[in-house]
């Protein structure tokens, strides 16, 4: 348990190294159009997009119980698999229109191009993110994470 950040499988380590190299390469090349849009949005809200990353340990919320360090009973649930999904958008259509869909049909969603995706765990929103492509595989870069307090509030 002392090496939580290391992967146990050599294939997983190789994949992690590829992702890290690709992300470094993307940053070195100046990022993407999505990065530019994100930087503009951050600037509009008065946030410096080039600011140093925040140390998450400094953001400890005293009102939220500490999962592992303070309560060893929670150690039991840490290996339980959960369903992680990314939601591009949604829409409602009549069954008549649903039955008429075929290959090449286009369905309009409730989101604008460039808006962040919803990241959900077992159907509960936990973050927003943007799509990235690394070595011909899709991934998601988290841009905003819902606070633990807010996540707990939504569960009730």
Coordinates of C-alpha atoms in Angstrom, one line a residue:
X1 CA 0.0 0.0 0.0
X2 CA 3.0 2.3 0.3
X3 CA 3.3 2.5 -3.5
X4 CA -0.2 3.5 -4.4
X5 CA 0.9 5.6 -7.3
X6 CA 2.8 2.8 -9.0
X7 CA 1.1 0.4 -11.3
X8 CA 1.5 -3.3 -10.5
X9 CA 1.3 -4.5 -14.1
X10 CA 4.2 -3.7 -16.6
X11 CA 1.6 -3.1 -19.4
X12 CA -0.2 -0.6 -17.2
X13 CA 3.1 1.2 -16.5
X14 CA 3.9 1.3 -20.2
X15 CA 0.5 2.8 -21.0
X16 CA 0.9 5.3 -18.2
X17 CA 4.3 6.3 -19.5
X18 CA 2.8 6.7 -23.1
X19 CA 0.0 8.9 -21.7
X20 CA 2.5 11.0 -19.8
X21 CA 4.8 11.4 -22.8
X22 CA 1.8 12.3 -25.0
X23 CA 0.5 14.9 -22.6
X24 CA 4.0 16.4 -22.2
X25 CA 4.3 16.5 -26.0
X26 CA 0.9 18.2 -26.3
X27 CA 1.8 20.8 -23.7
X28 CA 5.2 21.4 -25.4
X29 CA 3.5 21.9 -28.8
X30 CA 1.3 24.7 -27.3
X31 CA -1.8 22.6 -26.5
X32 CA -4.9 22.4 -28.5
X33 CA -7.8 24.6 -29.6
X34 CA -9.7 23.3 -26.5
X35 CA -6.8 24.5 -24.3
X36 CA -7.1 28.0 -25.9
X37 CA -10.9 28.0 -25.3
X38 CA -10.4 26.9 -21.7
X39 CA -7.7 29.6 -21.1
X40 CA -10.1 32.2 -22.5
X41 CA -12.9 31.0 -20.3
X42 CA -10.6 31.1 -17.2
X43 CA -9.4 34.6 -18.1
X44 CA -13.1 35.8 -18.4
X45 CA -13.7 34.6 -14.9
X46 CA -10.6 36.3 -13.6
X47 CA -8.6 33.1 -13.1
X48 CA -5.0 33.0 -14.2
X49 CA -4.8 30.0 -16.6
X50 CA -1.0 29.9 -16.1
X51 CA -1.2 29.8 -12.3
X52 CA 0.7 27.1 -10.4
X53 CA -1.4 24.0 -9.7
X54 CA -3.1 23.8 -6.4
X55 CA -1.9 21.3 -3.8
X56 CA -5.1 19.4 -3.1
X57 CA -3.8 18.5 0.4
X58 CA -4.1 22.2 1.2
X59 CA -7.8 22.2 0.4
X60 CA -8.8 19.8 3.2
X61 CA -12.4 20.4 4.1
X62 CA -12.8 19.8 7.9
X63 CA -16.6 19.2 7.4
X64 CA -15.9 16.1 5.3
X65 CA -14.6 13.0 7.0
X66 CA -11.3 11.7 5.8
X67 CA -11.8 8.4 4.0
X68 CA -8.8 6.3 4.6
X69 CA -6.5 8.0 7.0
X70 CA -9.0 8.6 9.8
X71 CA -11.3 5.6 9.3
X72 CA -9.6 2.3 8.6
X73 CA -13.1 0.6 8.2
X74 CA -13.4 2.3 4.8
X75 CA -10.4 0.4 3.6
X76 CA -12.8 -2.4 2.8
X77 CA -14.7 -0.5 0.1
X78 CA -11.7 0.9 -1.7
X79 CA -11.4 -2.1 -4.2
X80 CA -15.1 -2.1 -5.1
X81 CA -15.5 -1.3 -8.8
X82 CA -17.8 1.6 -9.8
X83 CA -19.1 2.6 -13.2
X84 CA -17.4 5.8 -14.6
X85 CA -19.1 7.4 -17.5
X86 CA -18.6 10.6 -19.5
X87 CA -21.8 12.3 -20.8
X88 CA -21.5 14.5 -23.9
X89 CA -25.1 15.7 -23.6
X90 CA -28.7 14.5 -23.8
X91 CA -31.9 15.1 -25.6
X92 CA -35.5 13.9 -25.6
X93 CA -37.1 12.5 -28.7
X94 CA -40.4 10.8 -29.5
X95 CA -40.4 7.1 -30.0
X96 CA -41.6 7.7 -33.6
X97 CA -38.4 9.6 -34.3
X98 CA -36.3 7.1 -32.4
X99 CA -37.6 4.3 -34.7
X100 CA -36.7 6.3 -37.7
X101 CA -33.0 6.7 -36.8
X102 CA -30.6 5.0 -39.2
X103 CA -26.9 5.0 -39.9
X104 CA -25.8 8.6 -40.6
X105 CA -28.7 10.1 -38.6
X106 CA -27.7 13.2 -36.5
X107 CA -29.2 13.8 -33.1
X108 CA -29.0 17.3 -31.7
X109 CA -27.8 17.4 -28.0
X110 CA -28.4 20.0 -25.4
X111 CA -24.8 21.1 -25.3
X112 CA -22.8 23.5 -27.4
X113 CA -19.5 22.4 -29.0
X114 CA -16.6 22.9 -26.7
X115 CA -18.6 22.7 -23.5
X116 CA -17.1 20.3 -20.9
X117 CA -18.4 16.8 -20.6
X118 CA -20.0 15.5 -17.4
X119 CA -18.0 12.8 -15.6
X120 CA -20.3 10.6 -13.5
X121 CA -19.7 7.7 -11.1
X122 CA -22.6 5.4 -10.9
X123 CA -24.8 8.2 -12.3
X124 CA -23.7 10.9 -9.9
X125 CA -21.9 13.9 -11.3
X126 CA -18.4 14.2 -9.8
X127 CA -16.5 16.4 -12.3
X128 CA -16.4 18.1 -15.7
X129 CA -13.7 17.5 -18.3
X130 CA -12.6 17.8 -21.8
X131 CA -11.7 15.1 -24.3
X132 CA -8.1 14.5 -25.2
X133 CA -6.6 12.0 -27.7
X134 CA -3.4 10.2 -26.8
X135 CA -1.9 7.5 -29.0
X136 CA -5.2 7.1 -31.0
X137 CA -7.2 6.6 -27.8
X138 CA -9.7 8.9 -26.1
X139 CA -9.2 10.1 -22.6
X140 CA -10.6 12.9 -20.5
X141 CA -8.8 15.7 -18.7
X142 CA -10.7 16.8 -15.6
X143 CA -11.2 20.6 -15.6
X144 CA -13.5 20.9 -12.6
X145 CA -14.2 18.5 -9.8
X146 CA -17.3 18.7 -7.6
X147 CA -16.4 19.2 -4.0
X148 CA -16.8 16.3 -1.6
X149 CA -19.3 18.3 0.4
X150 CA -21.5 18.9 -2.7
X151 CA -21.2 15.2 -3.8
X152 CA -22.4 14.0 -0.4
X153 CA -25.2 16.6 -0.4
X154 CA -26.4 15.3 -3.8
X155 CA -26.5 11.7 -2.5
X156 CA -29.1 12.6 0.2

